Short mmCIF file of C-alpha atoms (C1' of nucleotides) in Angstrom, two decimals:
data_model
loop_
_atom_site.label_atom_id
_atom_site.label_comp_id
_atom_site.label_asym_id
_atom_site.label_seq_id
_atom_site.Cartn_x
_atom_site.Cartn_y
_atom_site.Cartn_z
CA MET A 1 28.50 -16.63 0.95
CA LYS A 2 27.47 -13.45 2.74
CA THR A 3 25.70 -11.09 0.34
CA LEU A 4 26.89 -7.67 1.42
CA LYS A 5 25.58 -4.84 -0.65
CA ILE A 6 27.79 -3.79 -3.54
CA PRO A 7 27.83 -0.08 -4.40
CA GLU A 8 26.54 0.61 -7.88
CA ALA A 9 29.62 2.77 -8.41
CA THR A 10 31.68 -0.40 -7.96
CA ILE A 11 29.76 -2.19 -10.72
CA ILE A 12 30.26 0.74 -13.08
CA ARG A 13 33.99 0.76 -12.36
CA LEU A 14 34.24 -3.00 -12.84
CA SER A 15 32.82 -2.51 -16.31
CA VAL A 16 35.46 0.12 -17.00
CA TYR A 17 38.26 -2.05 -15.59
CA SER A 18 37.26 -4.97 -17.78
CA ARG A 19 37.36 -2.83 -20.90
CA TYR A 20 40.75 -1.47 -19.93
CA LEU A 21 41.98 -5.01 -19.35
CA THR A 22 40.79 -5.97 -22.85
CA GLU A 23 43.03 -3.20 -24.19
CA VAL A 24 45.97 -4.22 -22.01
CA ASP A 25 45.55 -7.86 -22.94
CA ARG A 26 45.59 -6.94 -26.63
CA LYS A 27 49.04 -5.44 -26.08
CA GLY A 28 50.22 -8.82 -24.84
CA ILE A 29 50.75 -7.75 -21.23
CA ILE A 30 50.47 -10.69 -18.83
CA THR A 31 50.40 -9.15 -15.35
CA ILE A 32 49.11 -5.83 -14.05
CA SER A 33 49.09 -4.12 -10.64
CA SER A 34 46.19 -2.26 -9.05
CA ARG A 35 48.28 0.88 -9.48
CA ASP A 36 48.52 0.38 -13.25
CA ILE A 37 44.80 -0.28 -13.58
CA ALA A 38 44.08 2.76 -11.44
CA GLU A 39 46.25 4.97 -13.63
CA GLY A 40 44.72 3.60 -16.79
CA VAL A 41 41.17 4.39 -15.78
CA GLY A 42 41.64 7.35 -13.46
CA VAL A 43 40.81 6.05 -9.99
CA SER A 44 42.92 5.25 -6.90
CA PRO A 45 44.72 1.90 -6.50
CA ALA A 46 42.94 1.33 -3.18
CA GLN A 47 39.64 1.76 -4.98
CA VAL A 48 40.56 -0.91 -7.53
CA ARG A 49 41.54 -3.40 -4.83
CA LYS A 50 38.47 -2.63 -2.75
CA ASP A 51 36.15 -3.08 -5.73
CA LEU A 52 37.68 -6.44 -6.57
CA ALA A 53 37.73 -7.57 -2.94
CA TYR A 54 33.93 -7.61 -2.86
CA PHE A 55 34.05 -10.62 -5.13
CA GLY A 56 37.13 -12.59 -4.14
CA GLU A 57 40.90 -12.68 -4.20
CA PHE A 58 42.02 -12.44 -7.78
CA GLY A 59 45.59 -11.24 -7.35
CA THR A 60 48.92 -12.43 -6.02
CA ARG A 61 50.65 -10.38 -3.33
CA GLY A 62 53.91 -8.94 -4.50
CA VAL A 63 52.99 -9.69 -8.11
CA GLY A 64 49.64 -8.25 -9.17
CA TYR A 65 46.83 -9.65 -11.27
CA ASN A 66 46.91 -11.90 -14.30
CA VAL A 67 45.35 -9.75 -17.02
CA LYS A 68 43.42 -12.47 -18.85
CA ASP A 69 42.20 -14.10 -15.65
CA LEU A 70 41.06 -10.88 -14.04
CA ARG A 71 39.27 -9.81 -17.19
CA GLN A 72 37.42 -13.12 -17.33
CA HIS A 73 36.53 -12.92 -13.65
CA ILE A 74 35.07 -9.45 -14.03
CA LEU A 75 33.09 -10.41 -17.12
CA ARG A 76 31.62 -13.32 -15.19
CA ILE A 77 30.77 -11.05 -12.25
CA LEU A 78 28.95 -8.66 -14.57
CA GLY A 79 26.96 -11.53 -16.07
CA LEU A 80 28.73 -11.23 -19.41
CA SER A 81 29.92 -14.80 -19.75
CA VAL A 82 26.74 -15.39 -21.73
CA ASP A 83 25.05 -13.43 -24.51
CA TRP A 84 21.89 -11.46 -23.75
CA SER A 85 18.86 -11.26 -26.02
CA VAL A 86 17.72 -7.65 -26.24
CA SER A 87 14.46 -6.26 -27.58
CA LEU A 88 14.49 -2.71 -28.91
CA VAL A 89 11.23 -0.79 -28.88
CA GLY A 90 11.11 2.33 -31.02
CA ALA A 91 12.79 2.57 -34.41
CA GLY A 92 13.05 6.35 -34.58
CA ASN A 93 16.37 8.09 -34.94
CA LEU A 94 17.57 7.07 -31.49
CA GLY A 95 16.33 3.51 -31.83
CA LEU A 96 18.03 3.07 -35.19
CA ALA A 97 21.24 4.55 -33.80
CA LEU A 98 21.15 2.08 -30.91
CA SER A 99 20.33 -0.83 -33.20
CA THR A 100 23.44 -0.25 -35.28
CA TYR A 101 25.66 0.55 -32.32
CA LYS A 102 28.65 -1.79 -32.42
CA GLY A 103 29.44 -1.47 -28.73
CA PHE A 104 26.48 -3.60 -27.69
CA ARG A 105 27.27 -6.70 -29.73
CA LYS A 106 30.92 -6.50 -28.68
CA ARG A 107 29.88 -7.07 -25.08
CA GLY A 108 27.37 -9.79 -25.87
CA PHE A 109 24.15 -7.81 -26.18
CA ILE A 110 22.30 -9.12 -29.23
CA ILE A 111 19.30 -7.19 -30.47
CA THR A 112 16.98 -10.00 -31.49
CA SER A 113 13.84 -7.98 -32.16
CA ILE A 114 12.82 -4.41 -33.00
CA PHE A 115 9.32 -2.96 -32.67
CA ASP A 116 7.63 0.21 -33.88
CA THR A 117 4.11 1.52 -34.36
CA ASP A 118 4.75 3.21 -37.71
CA PRO A 119 3.28 1.01 -40.52
CA GLN A 120 5.84 2.59 -42.87
CA LYS A 121 8.65 1.12 -40.83
CA VAL A 122 7.13 -2.24 -40.02
CA GLY A 123 8.50 -4.88 -42.36
CA THR A 124 11.72 -3.06 -43.19
CA MET A 125 15.02 -4.59 -42.16
CA VAL A 126 17.61 -3.17 -39.79
CA GLY A 127 20.68 -5.29 -40.35
CA ASP A 128 19.22 -8.78 -40.21
CA VAL A 129 16.32 -7.91 -37.93
CA GLU A 130 12.88 -7.06 -39.29
CA ILE A 131 10.93 -4.26 -37.64
CA MET A 132 7.73 -5.68 -36.24
CA PRO A 133 4.47 -4.07 -35.14
CA ILE A 134 4.39 -3.32 -31.43
CA GLU A 135 1.34 -5.56 -31.04
CA ARG A 136 3.59 -8.56 -31.50
CA LEU A 137 6.01 -7.52 -28.74
CA VAL A 138 4.82 -9.89 -26.02
CA GLU A 139 4.60 -12.89 -28.33
CA VAL A 140 7.96 -12.39 -30.07
CA ALA A 141 9.96 -11.29 -27.05
CA LYS A 142 8.76 -14.33 -25.12
CA GLN A 143 9.66 -16.59 -28.02
CA ASN A 144 13.21 -15.18 -28.10
CA ARG A 145 13.48 -15.46 -24.32
CA THR A 146 14.42 -11.79 -24.32
CA GLN A 147 15.66 -10.65 -20.95
CA ILE A 148 16.40 -7.00 -21.67
CA GLY A 149 14.20 -4.34 -23.22
CA ILE A 150 15.41 -1.00 -24.52
CA VAL A 151 12.79 1.74 -24.60
CA ALA A 152 13.41 4.37 -27.28
CA VAL A 153 9.89 5.68 -27.79
CA PRO A 154 8.38 9.09 -26.97
CA ALA A 155 7.71 9.76 -23.28
CA SER A 156 3.97 9.50 -23.82
CA ALA A 157 4.23 5.90 -25.04
CA ALA A 158 6.93 4.68 -22.67
CA GLN A 159 4.82 3.35 -19.76
CA GLU A 160 2.62 1.32 -22.11
CA VAL A 161 5.71 -0.18 -23.76
CA VAL A 162 7.20 -1.01 -20.38
CA ASP A 163 4.00 -2.78 -19.35
CA GLN A 164 4.19 -4.90 -22.50
CA LEU A 165 7.85 -5.71 -21.88
CA ILE A 166 7.02 -6.89 -18.38
CA LYS A 167 4.22 -9.06 -19.76
CA ALA A 168 6.83 -10.58 -22.04
CA ASP A 169 8.86 -11.58 -18.94
CA VAL A 170 11.71 -9.20 -19.59
CA LYS A 171 13.89 -8.90 -16.49
CA ALA A 172 15.60 -5.56 -17.12
CA ILE A 173 14.75 -2.34 -18.92
CA LEU A 174 16.96 0.45 -20.21
CA ASN A 175 14.81 3.54 -20.67
CA PHE A 176 15.70 6.51 -22.87
CA ALA A 177 12.32 8.25 -22.53
CA GLN A 178 12.17 11.29 -20.29
CA VAL A 179 9.51 10.05 -17.94
CA VAL A 180 9.37 8.37 -14.53
CA LEU A 181 8.34 4.79 -15.13
CA ASN A 182 6.53 2.46 -12.76
CA VAL A 183 7.83 -1.08 -12.63
CA PRO A 184 7.49 -3.82 -10.03
CA PRO A 185 10.51 -4.12 -7.72
CA GLU A 186 11.80 -7.34 -9.29
CA ILE A 187 12.30 -5.61 -12.64
CA GLU A 188 15.66 -3.87 -13.03
CA LEU A 189 15.23 -0.40 -14.51
CA ARG A 190 17.80 2.17 -15.54
CA ASN A 191 17.14 5.53 -17.12
CA VAL A 192 19.49 7.19 -19.56
CA ASP A 193 18.75 10.88 -19.52
CA LEU A 194 20.61 12.64 -22.30
CA VAL A 195 19.44 16.11 -21.33
CA VAL A 196 20.33 15.91 -17.66
CA ASN A 197 23.93 15.24 -18.64
CA LEU A 198 24.07 18.51 -20.53
CA GLU A 199 22.50 20.30 -17.59
CA VAL A 200 25.15 19.10 -15.15
CA LEU A 201 27.65 20.60 -17.58
CA THR A 202 25.87 23.96 -17.82
CA PHE A 203 25.56 24.11 -14.04
CA ASN A 204 29.27 23.58 -13.67
CA VAL A 205 30.19 26.04 -16.41
CA SER A 206 27.80 28.65 -15.03
CA ALA A 207 29.05 28.15 -11.47
CA GLN A 208 32.67 28.64 -12.52
CA ARG A 209 32.37 32.41 -12.42
CA MET B 1 28.33 33.80 -0.21
CA LYS B 2 30.17 30.73 0.99
CA THR B 3 30.70 28.28 -1.85
CA LEU B 4 30.16 24.92 -0.21
CA LYS B 5 30.46 21.96 -2.51
CA ILE B 6 27.21 20.80 -4.08
CA PRO B 7 26.84 17.05 -4.64
CA GLU B 8 26.46 16.14 -8.28
CA ALA B 9 23.50 14.01 -7.28
CA THR B 10 21.81 17.22 -6.14
CA ILE B 11 22.29 18.83 -9.57
CA ILE B 12 20.84 15.80 -11.30
CA ARG B 13 17.82 15.86 -9.00
CA LEU B 14 17.32 19.59 -9.52
CA SER B 15 17.07 18.91 -13.23
CA VAL B 16 14.43 16.28 -12.53
CA TYR B 17 12.51 18.56 -10.16
CA SER B 18 12.41 21.34 -12.72
CA ARG B 19 10.96 19.04 -15.35
CA TYR B 20 8.37 17.79 -12.92
CA LEU B 21 7.48 21.38 -12.04
CA THR B 22 6.98 22.12 -15.75
CA GLU B 23 4.41 19.33 -15.81
CA VAL B 24 2.74 20.50 -12.62
CA ASP B 25 2.66 24.09 -13.84
CA ARG B 26 1.02 22.97 -17.07
CA LYS B 27 -1.81 21.55 -14.97
CA GLY B 28 -2.35 25.01 -13.53
CA ILE B 29 -1.24 24.14 -10.00
CA ILE B 30 0.04 27.20 -8.14
CA THR B 31 1.66 25.86 -4.96
CA ILE B 32 3.42 22.58 -4.20
CA SER B 33 4.96 21.05 -1.08
CA SER B 34 8.29 19.24 -0.81
CA ARG B 35 6.25 16.12 -0.10
CA ASP B 36 4.38 16.42 -3.40
CA ILE B 37 7.55 17.01 -5.38
CA ALA B 38 9.16 14.07 -3.60
CA GLU B 39 6.29 11.77 -4.49
CA GLY B 40 6.27 12.97 -8.07
CA VAL B 41 9.91 12.16 -8.71
CA GLY B 42 10.53 9.34 -6.25
CA VAL B 43 12.80 10.80 -3.58
CA SER B 44 12.25 11.80 0.08
CA PRO B 45 10.77 15.19 1.05
CA ALA B 46 13.82 15.93 3.22
CA GLN B 47 15.98 15.36 0.18
CA VAL B 48 14.02 17.88 -1.84
CA ARG B 49 14.30 20.54 0.86
CA LYS B 50 17.98 19.83 1.41
CA ASP B 51 18.75 20.09 -2.31
CA LEU B 52 16.97 23.43 -2.56
CA ALA B 53 18.53 24.75 0.65
CA TYR B 54 21.97 24.71 -0.97
CA PHE B 55 20.84 27.61 -3.11
CA GLY B 56 18.50 29.68 -0.95
CA GLU B 57 15.08 29.82 0.65
CA PHE B 58 12.50 29.42 -2.06
CA GLY B 59 9.50 28.29 -0.04
CA THR B 60 7.09 29.61 2.56
CA ARG B 61 6.74 27.72 5.84
CA GLY B 62 3.31 26.29 6.31
CA VAL B 63 2.53 26.81 2.63
CA GLY B 64 5.07 25.26 0.29
CA TYR B 65 6.68 26.49 -2.93
CA ASN B 66 5.22 28.59 -5.71
CA VAL B 67 5.44 26.28 -8.71
CA LYS B 68 6.34 28.87 -11.35
CA ASP B 69 8.84 30.65 -9.09
CA LEU B 70 10.59 27.51 -7.99
CA ARG B 71 10.81 26.24 -11.54
CA GLN B 72 12.38 29.50 -12.68
CA HIS B 73 14.81 29.50 -9.75
CA ILE B 74 15.98 25.98 -10.55
CA LEU B 75 16.38 26.76 -14.25
CA ARG B 76 18.52 29.76 -13.32
CA ILE B 77 20.61 27.62 -10.94
CA LEU B 78 21.23 25.10 -13.71
CA GLY B 79 22.31 27.86 -16.07
CA LEU B 80 19.25 27.38 -18.26
CA SER B 81 17.98 30.96 -18.22
CA VAL B 82 19.95 31.42 -21.44
CA ASP B 83 20.26 29.28 -24.57
CA TRP B 84 23.44 27.33 -25.19
CA SER B 85 25.14 26.95 -28.54
CA VAL B 86 26.11 23.32 -29.06
CA SER B 87 28.45 21.84 -31.63
CA LEU B 88 27.89 18.23 -32.62
CA VAL B 89 30.84 16.27 -33.93
CA GLY B 90 30.05 13.04 -35.75
CA ALA B 91 27.04 12.65 -38.03
CA GLY B 92 26.78 8.87 -37.87
CA ASN B 93 23.66 7.15 -36.63
CA LEU B 94 24.10 8.35 -33.07
CA GLY B 95 25.02 11.89 -34.10
CA LEU B 96 22.00 12.17 -36.37
CA ALA B 97 19.76 10.81 -33.63
CA LEU B 98 21.09 13.41 -31.22
CA SER B 99 20.77 16.21 -33.77
CA THR B 100 17.06 15.56 -34.22
CA TYR B 101 16.40 14.93 -30.54
CA LYS B 102 13.64 17.28 -29.43
CA GLY B 103 14.57 17.19 -25.76
CA PHE B 104 17.68 19.33 -26.27
CA ARG B 105 16.03 22.33 -27.89
CA LYS B 106 13.22 22.21 -25.33
CA ARG B 107 15.76 22.97 -22.59
CA GLY B 108 17.62 25.61 -24.55
CA PHE B 109 20.38 23.57 -26.16
CA ILE B 110 20.67 24.69 -29.78
CA ILE B 111 22.82 22.67 -32.12
CA THR B 112 24.43 25.39 -34.21
CA SER B 113 26.95 23.29 -36.10
CA ILE B 114 27.54 19.69 -37.12
CA PHE B 115 30.83 18.22 -38.31
CA ASP B 116 31.85 14.98 -39.97
CA THR B 117 34.82 13.60 -41.90
CA ASP B 118 32.78 11.74 -44.52
CA PRO B 119 32.82 13.76 -47.80
CA GLN B 120 29.51 12.10 -48.68
CA LYS B 121 27.87 13.71 -45.67
CA VAL B 122 29.56 17.09 -45.80
CA GLY B 123 27.24 19.64 -47.41
CA THR B 124 24.04 17.78 -46.64
CA MET B 125 21.51 19.43 -44.34
CA VAL B 126 20.25 18.16 -40.99
CA GLY B 127 17.23 20.29 -40.24
CA ASP B 128 18.56 23.75 -40.93
CA VAL B 129 22.18 22.97 -40.15
CA GLU B 130 24.66 22.01 -42.85
CA ILE B 131 27.17 19.27 -42.09
CA MET B 132 30.67 20.74 -42.36
CA PRO B 133 34.08 19.13 -42.71
CA ILE B 134 35.80 18.58 -39.40
CA GLU B 135 38.70 20.80 -40.54
CA ARG B 136 36.44 23.81 -40.10
CA LEU B 137 35.51 22.93 -36.52
CA VAL B 138 37.75 25.43 -34.72
CA GLU B 139 36.87 28.30 -37.04
CA VAL B 140 33.10 27.74 -37.07
CA ALA B 141 32.66 26.83 -33.41
CA LYS B 142 34.57 29.96 -32.41
CA GLN B 143 32.43 32.07 -34.70
CA ASN B 144 29.24 30.71 -33.11
CA ARG B 145 30.68 31.17 -29.61
CA THR B 146 29.88 27.53 -29.02
CA GLN B 147 30.28 26.57 -25.40
CA ILE B 148 29.35 22.91 -25.52
CA GLY B 149 30.65 20.14 -27.75
CA ILE B 150 29.03 16.75 -28.20
CA VAL B 151 31.39 13.99 -29.29
CA ALA B 152 29.67 11.23 -31.26
CA VAL B 153 32.62 9.85 -33.23
CA PRO B 154 34.37 6.46 -32.99
CA ALA B 155 36.62 6.00 -29.95
CA SER B 156 39.72 6.17 -32.12
CA ALA B 157 38.92 9.72 -33.27
CA ALA B 158 37.53 11.09 -30.02
CA GLN B 159 40.69 12.53 -28.42
CA GLU B 160 41.59 14.41 -31.60
CA VAL B 161 38.08 15.86 -31.78
CA VAL B 162 38.23 16.89 -28.13
CA ASP B 163 41.54 18.66 -28.73
CA GLN B 164 39.93 20.61 -31.58
CA LEU B 165 36.93 21.52 -29.45
CA ILE B 166 39.21 22.85 -26.74
CA LYS B 167 41.08 24.91 -29.33
CA ALA B 168 37.70 26.36 -30.29
CA ASP B 169 37.25 27.54 -26.67
CA VAL B 170 34.45 25.15 -25.87
CA LYS B 171 33.85 25.03 -22.09
CA ALA B 172 32.09 21.70 -21.73
CA ILE B 173 32.09 18.38 -23.55
CA LEU B 174 29.57 15.54 -23.58
CA ASN B 175 31.33 12.43 -24.79
CA PHE B 176 29.59 9.35 -26.21
CA ALA B 177 32.79 7.59 -27.31
CA GLN B 178 33.96 4.66 -25.22
CA VAL B 179 37.38 5.99 -24.36
CA VAL B 180 38.99 7.83 -21.46
CA LEU B 181 39.61 11.39 -22.66
CA ASN B 182 42.26 13.81 -21.43
CA VAL B 183 41.12 17.37 -20.93
CA PRO B 184 42.54 20.24 -18.90
CA PRO B 185 40.85 20.70 -15.50
CA GLU B 186 38.95 23.84 -16.50
CA ILE B 187 37.04 21.94 -19.19
CA GLU B 188 33.89 20.21 -17.96
CA LEU B 189 33.64 16.67 -19.29
CA ARG B 190 30.92 14.09 -18.93
CA ASN B 191 30.83 10.66 -20.46
CA VAL B 192 27.68 8.89 -21.52
CA ASP B 193 28.40 5.20 -21.62
CA LEU B 194 25.53 3.30 -23.20
CA VAL B 195 27.06 -0.13 -22.66
CA VAL B 196 27.88 0.28 -18.98
CA ASN B 197 24.22 0.95 -18.30
CA LEU B 198 23.29 -2.41 -19.77
CA GLU B 199 26.03 -4.07 -17.74
CA VAL B 200 24.72 -2.71 -14.45
CA LEU B 201 21.42 -4.31 -15.43
CA THR B 202 22.95 -7.69 -16.26
CA PHE B 203 24.90 -7.65 -13.01
CA ASN B 204 21.73 -7.06 -11.04
CA VAL B 205 19.74 -9.63 -12.97
CA SER B 206 22.52 -12.22 -12.67
CA ALA B 207 22.97 -11.51 -8.95
CA GLN B 208 19.26 -12.03 -8.26
CA ARG B 209 19.63 -15.76 -8.08
"C1'" DT C 1 66.18 -12.14 2.38
"C1'" DA C 2 64.49 -7.58 0.36
"C1'" DG C 3 61.11 -5.53 -2.47
"C1'" DA C 4 56.67 -5.39 -4.19
"C1'" DT C 5 51.91 -5.57 -3.98
"C1'" DT C 6 47.78 -7.61 -2.42
"C1'" DG C 7 43.68 -8.00 0.75
"C1'" DT C 8 41.63 -5.93 4.63
"C1'" DT C 9 40.82 -3.07 8.58
"C1'" DA C 10 40.28 1.48 10.46
"C1'" DA C 11 39.84 6.38 9.57
"C1'" DT C 12 37.90 9.80 6.89
"C1'" DC C 13 34.88 11.93 4.07
"C1'" DG C 14 30.43 12.88 2.05
"C1'" DA C 15 25.61 12.28 1.32
"C1'" DT C 16 21.07 11.05 3.03
"C1'" DT C 17 17.62 10.82 6.53
"C1'" DA C 18 15.29 12.13 10.71
"C1'" DA C 19 13.84 15.39 13.80
"C1'" DC C 20 12.27 19.73 15.13
"C1'" DA C 21 12.27 24.73 15.93
"C1'" DA C 22 10.81 28.55 13.13
"C1'" DT C 23 7.12 30.58 11.01
"C1'" DC C 24 3.44 31.16 7.64
"C1'" DT D 1 -4.78 30.11 17.65
"C1'" DA D 2 -4.09 25.41 15.38
"C1'" DG D 3 -2.29 23.14 11.47
"C1'" DA D 4 0.96 22.80 7.97
"C1'" DT D 5 5.33 22.89 6.06
"C1'" DT D 6 9.72 24.96 5.55
"C1'" DG D 7 14.80 25.45 6.57
"C1'" DT D 8 18.34 23.56 9.26
"C1'" DT D 9 20.82 20.86 12.59
"C1'" DA D 10 22.18 16.42 14.28
"C1'" DA D 11 22.26 11.46 13.54
"C1'" DT D 12 22.83 7.90 10.44
"C1'" DC D 13 24.33 5.58 6.71
"C1'" DG D 14 27.44 4.48 2.99
"C1'" DA D 15 31.45 4.98 0.15
"C1'" DT D 16 36.26 6.24 -0.39
"C1'" DT D 17 40.90 6.62 1.21
"C1'" DA D 18 44.85 5.51 4.02
"C1'" DA D 19 47.55 2.41 6.31
"C1'" DC D 20 49.61 -1.85 7.04
"C1'" DA D 21 50.03 -6.81 8.00
"C1'" DA D 22 50.20 -10.80 5.06
"C1'" DT D 23 52.61 -12.95 1.62
"C1'" DC D 24 54.46 -13.74 -3.00
#
DNA sequence: TAGATTGTTAATCGATTAACAATC
DNA sequence: TAGATTGTTAATCGATTAACAATC
């Protein structure tokens, strides 16, 4: 198989398609066209077909796509046919919000460990997970074969946490701290920047007049 | 002035540049080159100059950019020379995390009102803001001349909340609910999808072998 | 067979990068 | 003047859209 580069925008849309298909499937609909998917998620039908074509031929000409099949295919493409063990670092307000967020578990992301530096917090339970001291991160994350780390600590502590996560053989990191992090190229890193999203909005609102 | 379209990627980078310049300024550095900025934030120098060139000539050939000046220019471009009144809807875990998030206030986003449906929560204080019943949203948000709404409610309630925000003359909405929202074209809408970020990671990790 | 819709190629659009004249 | 670095144009790269042959 030739590995041609897949645009990241395609991956993001695939995630959206699969969620839409979950909805459609729940309504008992068997078959769906690229046009219907496109309408449902707000893109063009050509875009839907192009995105899917990177990975194979999932439809039937003249008919469309089988909803259940396509959904399963996309989940497999995204790596969601298995559960993922996630380690959450930082049990502040944001960390606690993320730890109780239902959306993660629904897609197979299981938070198996939570770490914090605050001795007050260490030992307390969040759902069925006990908050552990950050010193135990490497040991515990390795034990759980954790592949994803979520960084929800202050910017000043983020690089140190990331270094520990890498020592624990984590493969991917989702970072909420507002700081540019250094990771080796084989580690997947994504930054969620809550403030920058607001600033794109203010730019657009300000530019409107 | 000709209004040529500015890539959204440019706006996002401007936000990053301005934060980096804040750091650099704090160190007492007076002048900076596009190469230094580029290194600091991980893009190419040409990219930095191109991004800035959309908005004017801020540098001096042979010298570089004045750090304080450039920072101020970018903040003005982003609409951040004034504070913004923000209304937060949904005081669950995520909402509370956002309401206490320091990063917002630092960039001039002031949460002036918080709404929730839960009678248990209504009346309690978050910092110096009292949680109000969602029925008062339109009235209160109008009174505060709120221009930005943050939606941190369950997906099932999000469209209704958005409709209320629009009635309150909000200009921009940051949505954390996992649902496709309908808004009129003059309303700026951005979606923050926490799960899709994890799924881009799992795709990349899964594709690595 | 006629109608519908996919998968795919070619055309278009947009963003990034490279190169360099302008100029401090 | 020589060296440095901007602002800008042209070249490249990449992603989206349009069009249509293949085919159910």
